[in-house]
Amino acid sequence: MYKYDSYDQTIVDTRVEEFREQVERRLSGELSEDQFKPLRLMNGLYLQLHAYMLRVAIPYGTLDARQMRMLAHVARTYDKGYGHFTTRQNIQFNWIELKDTPDILAELATVEMHAIQTSGNCIRNISSDQFAGAAADEVTDPRPWAELLRQWSTFHPEFSYLPRKFKICVIAADEDRAAMRLHDIGIQLTRNEAGDVGAAVYVGGGMGRTPMIAPLIKDFVPIDDLLSYVEACLRVYNRYGRRDNIYKARIKILIHEIGADSYRQQVEDEWAHVKTLGLDPPRAEFERIAGFFAPPAYDSAAPDTIDRSDPDFALWVDQNVKPHKQPGYAIATISLKPVGGIPGDATAAQIDLMADLAERYSFDELRVTHAQNIVLPYVRKADLHALWQALDGAGLATANLDLISDIIACPGLDYCSLANARSIPLAQKIANRFASMERQRDLGELKLKISGCINACGHHHAGHIGILGVDKRGAENYQLLLGGSGAEDASLGNITGPGFDEDGIVDAIERTVETYRAVRTDGERFLDTYRRVGIAPFKEAIYG
Amino acid sequence: MADPLRYRTDAAHEEPAVTLDAFLGQTNATAVRLESDEDARALIPHLDRLALIEVSFPGFRDGRGYSAGRILREAGYTGELRAQGDVLVDQIALMRRCGFDSLVPDKPLDAAAVARALSRYDAVYQKAADGRPPIWALRHG
Ligand code: HEM
Ligand code: SF4
């Protein structure tokens, strides 16, 4: 894992002091809320329905036990004893007091964490593949590049007042576990025929009210030029992105309006110039960073088999454990979606326990996934059973990864001032309806995603089944979408028809999955059945 | 107009800035004002006769001027580069990094706050238009 040097630490410490002064000016009345708002937003502090919410960055979703314990400490000391892991691989604390925020940030800084650029119209936390460094299918570890981008984007002087927020994702495998093409810039590291690493760059994806899948803008950027290429992409956006209408200000709209070819040409022209400015760090800097992500000290004698004699354990292994690049090791996903729970929430005690388990079984490393789960990336197969037992004792062993109850849900009307409808109680209702694990396994991979309004924080456009909360003459109403995907086969869901009330939407989902069961071929996923037969049979079953 | 906060040693330029259209239509103006939606690159052929370029920041959220500033410096402009408009204390360090060496805020700024804002961060991560070496260069000296 990356470790700060004195430069990195000084920047984060300085930021804490700057924010402390800003909060003091607000508390003394020197700053009005209007004047304070853009300042707090630059530091991840939102005003929600009932309290302040603080969003803490977890760069590319990677953290160690010490950092995880600090999150537990913040949850316990300054919040109501829990935290909420988000679809952007961050964590949010929902019950924060303004006067405490400088102290919270100071405590976070002691473990190399911050809330810099977790909101505002700037380059946000860089996201990545939660299996980076461990996945059997990766070309290289994407995280050194993500860290390079993190540093480059921190307080970027030209790109701190963009037309709108800007999200960058870096992956390095063909299987896309990070919804890369739904980012403003999605980078997939690849190798060319000569074996050199480079980047395929997709620009202009995003969700929100106008969802778009990013088109490929350049198929191979030599890796040493990556920062200057991204700089050129951003400069064209900063100059020409729309600023007249906040709903049309994302880069996806610019590219949609001028066309990918025209955008590509403008970036090429800009890059030809930018490349001459010496903005790209030398190889030595990349190597310094990459050194922190060297493989852990694997036990080369670790047995490569798993004792599956405990049937409950075997079910968990089948669902939540994935292949590792190192023989004898596996990647374990800890589900934060117990049936009836709040998707992505974890208590301080659970966060502490996951930290302990990471130390004991995963070379002191954890990952946050965009599906709001936690990953232990380096577990010896021989340790999986002991790990599972420890998780089970804390309600953390739900074997539902990528099943219908592994729901992504935004905070919705329980917290969010923009919401039309509640997301969390609906997620709980759906999980309860499908509580039978046998039934869930029979339905197979089924990604269900819920947003409480058109802003799409819950990725509903990218759900195999998506749910969107709308306001229908003052009442909460839910629209159903089918056929979305945030993976390598990215697609946007289609709305089935008129919306439903809270019970109606659960019934509609039930009819949808029963239709799937009736028409699927052997081993066919829900998404593939939908793509084969189209929306008609589902509509018929739901409304017919 | 208030006196600009200047970070240059030469004498302030006296000639009023003309609009971009007016500037491109005549040959003798030496000061020009660029609105935030105008293309800084239109000035590049004329930089050697310009002594002052004033870039408008109509609202602090409108960040186009940062690109304009850097583009002009990258093209070799060495005259006065002025940020005018909704210039707040929380933006001035970024403006300085993008090559602005004179500031004309709509609302006067507290001198002590300005000094603090400009000296707060010892080091920066990226190369920009102010000549400061990025941290990666310091690391690999
Ligand atoms: C409760 C406070 C929140 C507020 C006020 C808020 C606000 C918004 C808004 C206004 C957008 C639309 C932006 C656009 O279309 O340009 C958005 C998008 C988004 N938010 Fe949130 N959000 C909140 C919480 C969250 C949480 C908890 C998560 C993660 C679980 C999240 C993840 C996202 C994502 C992934 C998007 C879509 C990004 C895209 O369009 O590409 N947000 N949010
Ligand atoms: S999708 Fe809407 S309701 Fe949900 S968190 Fe985002 S802004 Fe709030």
XYZ file of C-alpha atoms and ligand atoms in Angstrom:
736
model
C 0.000 0.000 0.000
C 1.070 3.544 -0.662
C 2.666 5.342 2.276
C 2.848 9.104 2.533
C 6.220 10.771 2.555
C 6.678 14.132 4.252
C 5.375 15.989 1.190
C 2.105 14.086 1.132
C 1.700 14.357 4.892
C 2.377 18.094 4.945
C -0.253 18.737 2.297
C -2.915 16.824 4.196
C -1.958 18.417 7.540
C -1.997 21.874 5.978
C -5.422 21.199 4.562
C -6.724 20.316 8.016
C -5.463 23.601 9.425
C -6.933 25.558 6.523
C -10.303 23.919 7.079
C -10.077 24.516 10.833
C -9.759 28.236 10.156
C -12.677 28.139 7.745
C -14.890 26.374 10.296
C -13.881 28.876 12.978
C -14.861 31.729 10.657
C -18.224 30.047 10.084
C -18.872 29.353 13.776
C -18.004 32.924 14.719
C -20.436 34.219 12.091
C -17.711 35.840 9.995
C -18.756 33.574 7.121
C -22.397 33.076 6.180
C -23.614 29.604 5.254
C -23.677 30.825 1.647
C -20.024 31.782 1.758
C -19.037 28.699 3.708
C -20.844 26.245 1.450
C -18.322 26.085 -1.399
C -15.497 25.790 1.152
C -17.025 22.895 3.060
C -18.012 21.195 -0.162
C -14.380 21.191 -1.246
C -13.804 19.106 1.837
C -16.575 16.553 1.617
C -18.905 18.170 4.130
C -22.563 18.167 3.051
C -25.622 19.487 4.823
C -28.248 16.746 4.667
C -31.829 16.590 5.913
C -30.989 16.161 9.592
C -27.285 16.781 10.067
C -23.927 17.306 8.376
C -22.540 14.384 6.419
C -18.788 13.941 6.053
C -17.463 11.938 3.115
C -13.972 10.566 3.631
C -11.871 9.521 0.645
C -10.594 5.984 0.361
C -8.320 6.365 -2.654
C -9.004 3.575 -5.162
C -10.819 1.789 -2.353
C -7.632 0.520 -0.689
C -6.948 0.802 3.040
C -5.112 -0.933 5.865
C -6.188 -2.049 9.325
C -4.920 1.091 11.015
C -7.024 3.247 8.711
C -10.032 0.978 9.077
C -9.778 1.250 12.883
C -9.678 5.014 12.573
C -12.954 4.873 10.643
C -14.427 2.811 13.480
C -13.130 5.362 15.955
C -14.736 8.226 14.041
C -18.026 6.312 13.834
C -17.948 5.646 17.561
C -16.749 9.045 18.743
C -18.378 11.497 16.379
C -21.275 9.622 14.780
C -23.930 7.212 15.975
C -21.644 4.202 15.930
C -21.713 3.310 12.253
C -20.485 4.371 8.834
C -21.800 3.964 5.313
C -19.554 2.627 2.537
C -20.525 4.187 -0.785
C -20.650 3.324 -4.466
C -17.607 5.504 -4.980
C -15.496 3.361 -2.655
C -15.625 6.041 0.027
C -17.190 6.158 3.460
C -19.766 8.625 4.702
C -20.630 9.586 8.256
C -24.183 10.826 8.461
C -24.478 12.435 11.872
C -21.567 14.814 12.163
C -21.420 18.109 14.028
C -19.751 20.995 12.257
C -17.628 21.926 15.273
C -16.115 18.408 15.323
C -15.080 18.263 11.685
C -11.618 19.824 12.059
C -10.778 17.349 14.817
C -12.097 14.439 12.768
C -9.968 15.486 9.808
C -6.946 15.920 12.083
C -7.423 12.411 13.433
C -7.831 11.022 9.916
C -4.638 12.780 8.843
C -2.676 10.799 11.443
C -3.440 7.665 9.425
C -2.891 9.261 6.004
C -6.562 9.873 5.247
C -8.465 12.965 4.199
C -11.693 14.282 2.692
C -10.037 16.342 -0.016
C -12.057 16.620 -3.225
C -14.778 14.235 -2.120
C -17.271 16.814 -3.350
C -17.286 19.979 -5.414
C -16.787 20.513 -9.137
C -13.308 19.063 -9.153
C -11.598 15.756 -9.829
C -12.993 13.372 -7.243
C -11.568 10.313 -5.565
C -10.017 8.010 -8.178
C -11.782 4.670 -8.218
C -10.397 1.302 -9.260
C -10.881 -2.450 -9.358
C -11.345 -3.811 -5.844
C -9.387 -6.912 -6.858
C -6.381 -4.879 -8.080
C -3.107 -6.592 -7.300
C -4.848 -9.896 -6.649
C -7.023 -10.608 -9.686
C -5.982 -13.509 -11.863
C -6.985 -11.596 -14.996
C -5.182 -8.266 -14.599
C -2.534 -6.951 -16.989
C -0.812 -5.011 -14.229
C -1.771 -3.472 -10.886
C -3.778 -0.329 -11.741
C -3.265 1.291 -8.335
C 0.141 2.920 -8.886
C -1.447 4.823 -11.763
C -4.449 5.640 -9.641
C -2.117 7.018 -6.956
C -0.222 9.043 -9.547
C -3.552 10.474 -10.692
C -4.566 11.148 -7.088
C -1.488 13.259 -6.517
C -1.753 15.019 -9.863
C -5.418 15.879 -9.283
C -4.972 17.127 -5.707
C -5.476 20.912 -5.728
C -4.984 20.956 -9.480
C -4.845 24.689 -10.165
C -6.597 24.580 -13.521
C -9.232 21.960 -12.743
C -10.645 22.906 -9.337
C -13.601 24.853 -10.786
C -14.732 22.589 -13.588
C -18.237 22.883 -15.029
C -19.203 19.891 -12.873
C -17.756 17.076 -10.753
C -15.330 14.744 -12.462
C -14.809 11.069 -11.748
C -11.911 8.972 -13.001
C -11.594 5.198 -12.788
C -8.556 3.020 -13.583
C -8.772 -0.720 -14.186
C -6.424 -3.236 -15.776
C -8.526 -6.285 -16.594
C -11.061 -7.135 -19.276
C -13.622 -7.974 -16.633
C -14.813 -4.584 -15.407
C -15.574 -4.737 -11.703
C -15.578 -0.963 -11.233
C -18.171 0.387 -13.709
C -15.286 2.020 -15.556
C -17.323 3.159 -18.564
C -19.784 4.986 -16.340
C -17.102 7.446 -15.264
C -16.209 10.809 -16.766
C -12.893 9.219 -17.694
C -12.465 5.470 -17.659
C -8.952 4.138 -18.125
C -8.244 0.517 -18.944
C -4.574 -0.415 -18.826
C -3.666 -2.861 -21.571
C -0.619 -4.191 -23.367
C 0.052 -3.588 -27.040
C 1.576 -6.175 -29.368
C 5.061 -5.128 -28.349
C 4.165 -5.908 -24.743
C 4.230 -2.287 -23.582
C 1.673 -1.093 -21.080
C -0.606 1.689 -22.217
C -4.067 3.015 -21.581
C -7.333 2.743 -23.455
C -9.134 5.945 -22.540
C -12.922 6.206 -22.479
C -14.414 9.644 -21.890
C -17.915 10.894 -21.217
C -19.666 8.238 -19.196
C -21.844 8.953 -16.235
C -25.155 8.392 -14.593
C -27.370 11.115 -13.221
C -30.382 12.250 -15.181
C -28.765 11.669 -18.580
C -26.908 8.379 -18.291
C -24.248 7.605 -20.883
C -21.700 4.916 -21.496
C -18.334 6.446 -22.269
C -17.129 6.059 -25.858
C -13.550 5.001 -26.536
C -11.580 8.172 -27.253
C -8.111 6.689 -27.622
C -7.249 3.020 -27.800
C -3.631 3.235 -26.700
C -1.916 6.071 -24.862
C 1.699 5.172 -24.042
C 1.792 4.893 -20.285
C 4.447 7.560 -19.736
C 2.134 10.070 -21.414
C -0.975 9.209 -19.430
C -1.067 12.315 -17.244
C -0.545 14.719 -20.114
C -3.250 12.973 -22.114
C -5.694 13.214 -19.216
C -4.669 16.836 -18.746
C -5.587 17.501 -22.388
C -8.947 15.729 -21.931
C -9.708 17.928 -18.929
C -8.573 21.149 -20.527
C -10.901 20.711 -23.491
C -13.725 20.039 -21.035
C -12.882 22.969 -18.774
C -12.907 25.331 -21.728
C -15.924 24.034 -23.626
C -18.121 22.146 -21.165
C -21.453 23.869 -20.658
C -21.760 26.247 -17.756
C -25.182 27.673 -18.548
C -27.143 24.742 -17.140
C -26.016 22.597 -14.220
C -27.917 19.614 -15.646
C -25.976 19.782 -18.887
C -22.565 20.503 -17.437
C -21.056 17.028 -17.213
C -18.477 16.075 -19.835
C -20.841 13.422 -21.201
C -23.108 16.212 -22.501
C -20.218 18.022 -24.196
C -19.162 14.846 -25.963
C -22.734 14.021 -26.843
C -23.258 17.485 -28.324
C -20.045 17.822 -30.319
C -19.585 14.110 -31.022
C -16.818 11.748 -29.950
C -14.825 12.351 -33.150
C -14.760 16.078 -32.717
C -13.860 15.763 -29.024
C -11.115 13.274 -29.878
C -9.637 15.673 -32.430
C -9.672 18.567 -29.987
C -7.947 16.426 -27.378
C -5.330 15.348 -29.929
C -4.606 18.974 -30.805
C -4.412 19.982 -27.164
C -2.283 16.975 -26.282
C 0.199 17.729 -29.057
C 0.798 20.996 -27.219
C 0.480 19.804 -23.606
C 2.910 16.937 -24.180
C 5.674 19.463 -24.806
C 5.276 21.034 -21.339
C 6.980 18.302 -19.343
C 3.986 17.555 -17.136
C 4.509 13.810 -16.967
C 6.569 12.647 -14.018
C 9.655 10.580 -14.773
C 9.622 6.782 -14.721
C 11.479 6.917 -11.409
C 8.455 8.465 -9.734
C 6.194 5.786 -11.108
C 8.611 3.149 -9.878
C 8.766 4.742 -6.440
C 4.974 4.549 -6.196
C 4.757 1.079 -7.730
C 7.209 -0.139 -5.085
C 4.526 0.382 -2.455
C 2.230 -1.961 -4.333
C 4.681 -4.822 -4.630
C 3.087 -8.234 -4.052
C 2.938 -9.251 -0.374
C 5.236 -11.950 1.019
C 3.172 -14.898 -0.162
C 3.680 -18.301 1.385
C 4.692 -20.286 -1.662
C 3.942 -23.508 0.207
C 0.324 -22.497 0.932
C -1.924 -25.442 0.046
C -4.068 -24.814 -2.993
C -7.147 -26.674 -1.793
C -10.111 -25.711 0.333
C -11.707 -28.100 2.811
C -15.373 -27.846 1.868
C -16.723 -30.311 4.403
C -18.719 -27.640 6.221
C -21.713 -27.062 3.864
C -22.527 -23.511 4.979
C -18.906 -22.568 4.543
C -18.865 -24.160 1.093
C -21.836 -22.030 0.051
C -20.013 -18.898 1.167
C -16.893 -19.964 -0.720
C -18.897 -20.586 -3.886
C -20.546 -17.186 -3.715
C -18.101 -14.772 -2.083
C -14.622 -16.135 -2.833
C -12.876 -15.458 -6.138
C -9.733 -16.819 -7.802
C -6.397 -15.226 -6.999
C -3.339 -14.812 -9.153
C -1.205 -16.488 -6.480
C -1.649 -20.260 -6.020
C -2.818 -21.092 -2.502
C -4.592 -17.730 -2.101
C -8.088 -16.403 -2.683
C -9.981 -13.123 -2.692
C -12.793 -12.977 -0.136
C -15.655 -10.485 -0.276
C -17.353 -9.542 2.978
C -20.974 -8.737 2.237
C -22.374 -5.637 3.924
C -25.841 -6.729 2.797
C -27.299 -8.948 5.492
C -30.960 -9.588 4.784
C -32.900 -6.739 6.348
C -29.808 -4.588 6.889
C -28.876 -1.228 5.397
C -26.751 -1.778 2.277
C -23.218 -0.553 2.859
C -23.601 0.209 6.548
C -21.184 -1.223 9.083
C -21.034 -0.694 12.821
C -17.890 0.447 14.570
C -17.488 -3.044 16.036
C -17.785 -4.634 12.594
C -15.285 -2.185 11.135
C -12.844 -3.009 13.926
C -13.354 -6.716 13.393
C -12.733 -6.424 9.658
C -9.522 -4.549 10.486
C -8.410 -7.354 12.804
C -9.202 -9.983 10.195
C -7.325 -8.069 7.512
C -4.291 -8.003 9.757
C -4.561 -11.646 10.620
C -5.474 -13.059 7.211
C -4.931 -10.551 4.407
C -1.522 -8.910 4.747
C -3.092 -5.916 6.465
C -5.127 -4.818 3.473
C -8.797 -4.214 2.708
C -10.723 -2.860 -0.235
C -14.059 -1.130 -0.571
C -16.123 -2.097 -3.617
C -18.456 0.093 -5.632
C -21.164 -2.414 -4.721
C -20.691 -1.303 -1.099
C -18.947 -4.429 0.157
C -15.497 -5.018 1.667
C -12.806 -7.238 0.180
C -9.920 -9.059 1.834
C -7.663 -9.415 -1.178
C -4.943 -11.848 -0.024
C -6.369 -14.717 2.018
C -4.653 -18.112 2.214
C -7.116 -20.763 1.131
C -6.238 -22.651 4.278
C -7.391 -19.673 6.373
C -10.731 -19.206 4.658
C -12.650 -21.368 7.092
C -11.352 -19.571 10.158
C -12.057 -16.250 8.469
C -15.583 -17.301 7.624
C -16.244 -18.371 11.203
C -15.071 -15.047 12.560
C -17.236 -13.188 10.044
C -20.236 -15.357 10.750
C -20.021 -14.511 14.438
C -20.375 -10.810 13.579
C -23.168 -11.061 11.011
C -20.720 -10.507 8.166
C -20.833 -13.862 6.395
C -23.907 -13.430 4.199
C -23.181 -15.531 1.109
C -24.917 -13.261 -1.376
C -22.255 -11.580 -3.512
C -23.893 -10.527 -6.813
C -27.201 -12.145 -5.864
C -30.510 -10.294 -5.714
C -30.063 -9.275 -2.063
C -26.598 -7.783 -2.719
C -28.396 -4.505 -3.359
C -26.791 -1.158 -4.048
C -28.921 1.589 -2.534
C -28.336 5.300 -2.107
C -29.232 7.017 1.212
C -32.562 8.201 -0.213
C -35.199 10.067 1.715
C -33.945 8.835 5.071
C -30.986 11.199 4.769
C -30.825 13.034 1.491
C -32.418 16.414 0.890
C -32.710 15.788 -2.857
C -34.578 12.493 -2.553
C -38.027 11.748 -3.945
C -38.381 8.418 -2.232
C -36.821 6.169 0.358
C -34.245 3.668 -0.861
C -33.135 1.894 2.297
C -36.517 0.578 3.504
C -37.247 -0.596 -0.029
C -33.932 -2.460 -0.197
C -34.814 -4.099 3.106
C -38.255 -5.090 1.850
C -36.861 -6.629 -1.321
C -34.186 -8.520 0.583
C -36.833 -9.845 2.936
C -39.072 -10.946 0.066
C -36.174 -12.909 -1.393
C -34.745 -13.978 1.945
C -34.467 -17.630 0.978
C -30.842 -18.165 -0.004
C -31.836 -21.180 -2.014
C -34.141 -19.030 -4.101
C -31.453 -16.359 -4.485
C -28.922 -18.895 -5.688
C -31.453 -20.286 -8.124
C -31.908 -16.782 -9.565
C -28.152 -16.477 -9.926
C -26.262 -13.278 -10.700
C -28.741 -10.438 -10.413
C -27.597 -6.932 -9.695
C -30.328 -4.811 -8.187
C -29.667 -1.093 -7.726
C -31.855 1.575 -6.161
C -31.671 5.377 -6.382
C -34.006 7.662 -4.481
C -34.031 10.243 -7.279
C -32.863 10.980 -10.791
C -29.303 11.783 -9.634
C -28.626 8.059 -9.718
C -26.251 7.760 -6.757
C -27.488 4.169 -6.464
C -26.494 3.315 -10.083
C -30.032 2.282 -11.009
C -29.322 2.756 -14.737
C -26.651 0.072 -14.482
C -28.713 -2.481 -12.555
C -29.815 -5.708 -14.157
C -32.854 -4.572 -12.249
C -32.883 -0.865 -11.463
C -35.288 1.089 -9.311
C -35.740 4.832 -9.465
C -37.666 6.763 -6.839
C -39.881 9.480 -8.298
C -42.399 11.872 -6.891
C -45.939 11.236 -8.040
C -48.172 14.078 -6.898
C -46.500 14.171 -3.527
C -46.343 10.402 -3.006
C -43.301 8.148 -3.233
C -43.376 6.155 -6.422
C -40.894 3.740 -7.948
C -40.051 3.109 -11.590
C -38.658 -0.230 -12.683
C -35.773 -0.524 -15.155
C -34.460 -3.727 -16.687
C -31.322 -4.681 -18.561
C -28.655 -2.302 -17.301
C -25.065 -3.303 -16.599
C -22.042 -1.516 -15.206
C -19.642 -4.290 -16.166
C -17.591 -4.882 -19.335
C -20.880 -5.459 -21.162
C -22.096 -2.016 -20.042
C -25.638 -1.045 -20.950
C -28.366 1.230 -19.647
C -31.619 -0.148 -18.326
C -35.008 0.486 -19.942
C -38.048 1.651 -18.011
C -40.787 -0.981 -18.036
C -43.728 1.422 -17.814
C -45.770 3.210 -15.158
C -44.333 3.228 -11.644
C -45.475 1.517 -8.464
C -45.909 2.181 -4.791
C -43.617 0.462 -2.314
C -45.480 -2.840 -2.193
C -46.261 -2.728 -5.891
C -42.597 -2.477 -6.863
C -41.682 -5.519 -4.785
C -44.471 -7.486 -6.491
C -43.289 -6.255 -9.889
C -39.781 -7.493 -9.153
C -41.163 -10.839 -8.157
C -43.072 -11.116 -11.439
C -39.961 -10.072 -13.315
C -37.770 -12.768 -11.820
C -40.465 -15.415 -12.178
C -40.740 -14.529 -15.865
C -36.993 -14.950 -16.107
C -37.206 -18.383 -14.467
C -39.890 -19.403 -16.923
C -38.039 -18.419 -20.087
C -34.349 -18.805 -19.229
C -32.229 -21.447 -20.862
C -29.892 -23.617 -18.847
C -27.338 -21.537 -16.941
C -28.443 -18.282 -18.562
C -28.098 -15.174 -16.363
C -31.049 -12.837 -15.896
C -29.278 -10.152 -17.937
C -28.623 -12.503 -20.838
C -32.188 -13.760 -20.858
C -33.412 -10.182 -20.896
C -31.135 -9.361 -23.800
C -32.288 -12.428 -25.694
C -36.047 -12.096 -25.230
C -36.407 -8.333 -24.848
C -38.636 -6.385 -22.519
C -42.018 -7.589 -23.895
C -42.545 -10.794 -21.868
C -41.563 -8.925 -18.697
C -43.981 -6.104 -19.402
C -46.693 -8.604 -20.092
C -46.082 -10.315 -16.761
C -45.876 -7.070 -14.807
C -48.751 -5.083 -16.317
C -50.647 -7.670 -18.415
C -11.624 50.384 -10.084
C -9.532 49.452 -7.078
C -5.786 49.166 -7.468
C -4.877 45.649 -8.510
C -2.959 43.362 -6.199
C 0.191 43.087 -8.278
C 2.902 40.474 -8.131
C 5.143 42.163 -10.692
C 7.814 44.776 -10.343
C 7.155 46.775 -13.502
C 4.916 49.840 -13.482
C 1.181 49.277 -13.798
C -0.119 49.525 -17.317
C -2.212 52.656 -17.851
C -3.982 51.979 -21.121
C -7.575 50.737 -20.717
C -8.222 47.184 -21.880
C -10.317 46.861 -25.041
C -12.592 43.973 -25.930
C -11.236 41.001 -27.841
C -13.214 42.004 -30.941
C -11.942 45.558 -30.767
C -8.398 44.329 -30.226
C -8.449 41.952 -33.179
C -9.913 44.729 -35.348
C -7.195 47.307 -34.632
C -3.434 47.170 -34.507
C -2.318 49.582 -31.826
C -4.018 48.444 -28.592
C -1.674 46.999 -25.962
C -4.242 45.884 -23.401
C -7.149 43.523 -23.934
C -9.927 42.046 -21.849
C -10.962 38.452 -22.377
C -14.449 37.356 -21.347
C -14.720 33.894 -19.878
C -16.275 32.428 -23.033
C -13.655 33.871 -25.376
C -10.779 31.873 -26.801
C -7.420 32.862 -25.319
C -5.688 31.286 -28.293
C -7.031 34.081 -30.522
C -4.438 36.301 -28.819
C -1.450 34.068 -29.419
C -0.349 35.695 -32.715
C -0.310 39.086 -30.959
C 1.329 38.387 -27.615
C 4.488 40.374 -28.309
C 2.598 43.647 -28.509
C 0.414 43.065 -25.460
C 1.329 44.512 -22.083
C -1.858 43.593 -20.231
C -4.394 40.811 -20.614
C -7.333 40.982 -18.275
C -9.294 37.745 -17.874
C -12.817 37.919 -16.526
C -14.044 35.659 -13.730
C -17.763 36.502 -13.737
C -18.481 34.068 -10.882
C -16.026 32.096 -8.787
C -17.506 28.849 -10.092
C -16.613 29.768 -13.673
C -13.162 28.214 -13.990
C -12.494 28.836 -17.674
C -10.115 31.655 -16.860
C -7.665 29.223 -15.252
C -7.215 27.496 -18.605
C -6.953 30.847 -20.386
C -4.186 31.930 -18.013
C -2.133 28.822 -18.453
C -2.595 28.784 -22.228
C -1.288 32.341 -22.484
C 1.731 31.632 -20.296
C 2.433 28.384 -22.130
C 2.450 30.401 -25.348
C 5.183 32.600 -23.918
C 3.253 35.650 -22.791
C 5.241 37.593 -20.203
C 3.151 40.725 -19.774
C 0.700 41.398 -16.984
C -1.999 38.761 -16.641
C -4.865 40.009 -14.573
C -7.754 38.121 -13.013
C -10.759 40.390 -12.624
C -14.168 39.726 -11.143
C -15.422 37.311 -8.485
C -11.903 36.672 -7.246
C -12.083 35.250 -3.717
C -9.340 34.572 -1.230
C -9.856 30.843 -1.630
C -9.069 31.000 -5.344
C -6.071 33.266 -5.531
C -3.423 30.615 -4.924
C -4.799 28.642 -7.864
C -4.830 31.784 -10.004
C -1.221 32.526 -9.177
C -0.348 28.954 -10.172
C -2.089 29.443 -13.524
C 0.090 32.432 -14.298
C -1.954 35.387 -13.065
C 0.252 38.071 -11.580
C -2.343 40.693 -10.894
C -5.718 40.419 -9.217
C -8.669 42.788 -9.259
C -11.353 41.351 -7.006
C -14.857 42.819 -7.133
C -14.855 42.893 -3.347
C -11.667 43.933 -1.563
C -9.759 41.110 0.113
C -8.273 41.183 3.573
C -4.528 41.642 3.128
C -3.588 39.231 5.899
C -5.890 36.542 4.484
C -4.321 37.021 1.069
C -0.828 36.629 2.454
C -1.856 33.480 4.325
C -3.585 31.966 1.310
C -0.580 32.515 -0.918
C 1.966 31.069 1.467
C -0.024 28.212 2.943
C 1.123 25.247 0.888
C 4.886 24.649 0.785
C 4.788 22.317 -2.165
C 2.548 21.419 -5.077
C 1.876 18.190 -6.914
C 1.715 19.443 -10.467
C 3.685 21.517 -12.857
C 1.676 24.612 -13.865
C 2.447 28.120 -15.095
C 4.167 29.526 -12.000
C 7.487 27.759 -12.347
C 7.154 25.931 -9.032
C 8.738 22.501 -9.241
C 6.222 19.717 -8.663
C 6.726 17.370 -5.744
C 7.803 14.589 -8.092
C 10.680 16.762 -9.236
C 11.676 17.504 -5.630
C 11.575 13.794 -4.841
C 13.880 12.921 -7.672
C 15.918 16.148 -7.465
C -26.935 12.359 0.621
C -26.076 13.113 0.032
C -25.903 13.054 -1.453
C -26.203 14.054 -2.316
C -26.789 15.405 -1.978
C -25.834 13.585 -3.628
C -25.997 14.330 -4.781
C -25.765 13.850 -6.038
C -26.094 14.533 -7.255
C -26.753 15.913 -7.335
C -25.726 13.735 -8.289
C -25.923 14.004 -9.772
C -24.764 14.615 -10.362
C -24.865 14.779 -11.839
O -25.688 14.124 -12.490
O -24.106 15.571 -12.383
C -25.135 12.565 -7.726
C -24.593 11.530 -8.463
C -23.974 10.432 -7.901
N -23.762 10.173 -6.566
Fe -24.568 11.246 -5.061
N -25.324 12.323 -3.531
C -25.356 11.957 -2.227
C -24.948 10.753 -1.702
C -24.323 9.769 -2.433
C -23.949 8.495 -1.904
C -24.158 8.028 -0.482
C -23.343 7.821 -2.905
C -22.805 6.432 -2.874
C -23.526 5.425 -2.382
C -23.349 8.674 -4.064
C -22.824 8.324 -5.295
C -23.134 8.978 -6.451
C -22.881 8.433 -7.758
C -22.199 7.113 -8.068
C -23.420 9.342 -8.666
C -23.482 9.193 -10.154
C -22.332 9.807 -10.770
C -22.513 10.012 -12.217
O -23.494 10.612 -12.634
O -21.633 9.598 -12.957
N -23.949 9.836 -3.738
N -25.149 12.665 -6.354
S -29.889 9.386 -5.849
Fe -30.977 11.177 -5.190
S -31.893 10.488 -3.276
Fe -30.249 9.100 -3.688
S -28.518 9.981 -2.602
Fe -28.430 10.669 -4.712
S -29.358 12.643 -4.663
Fe -29.991 11.596 -2.788
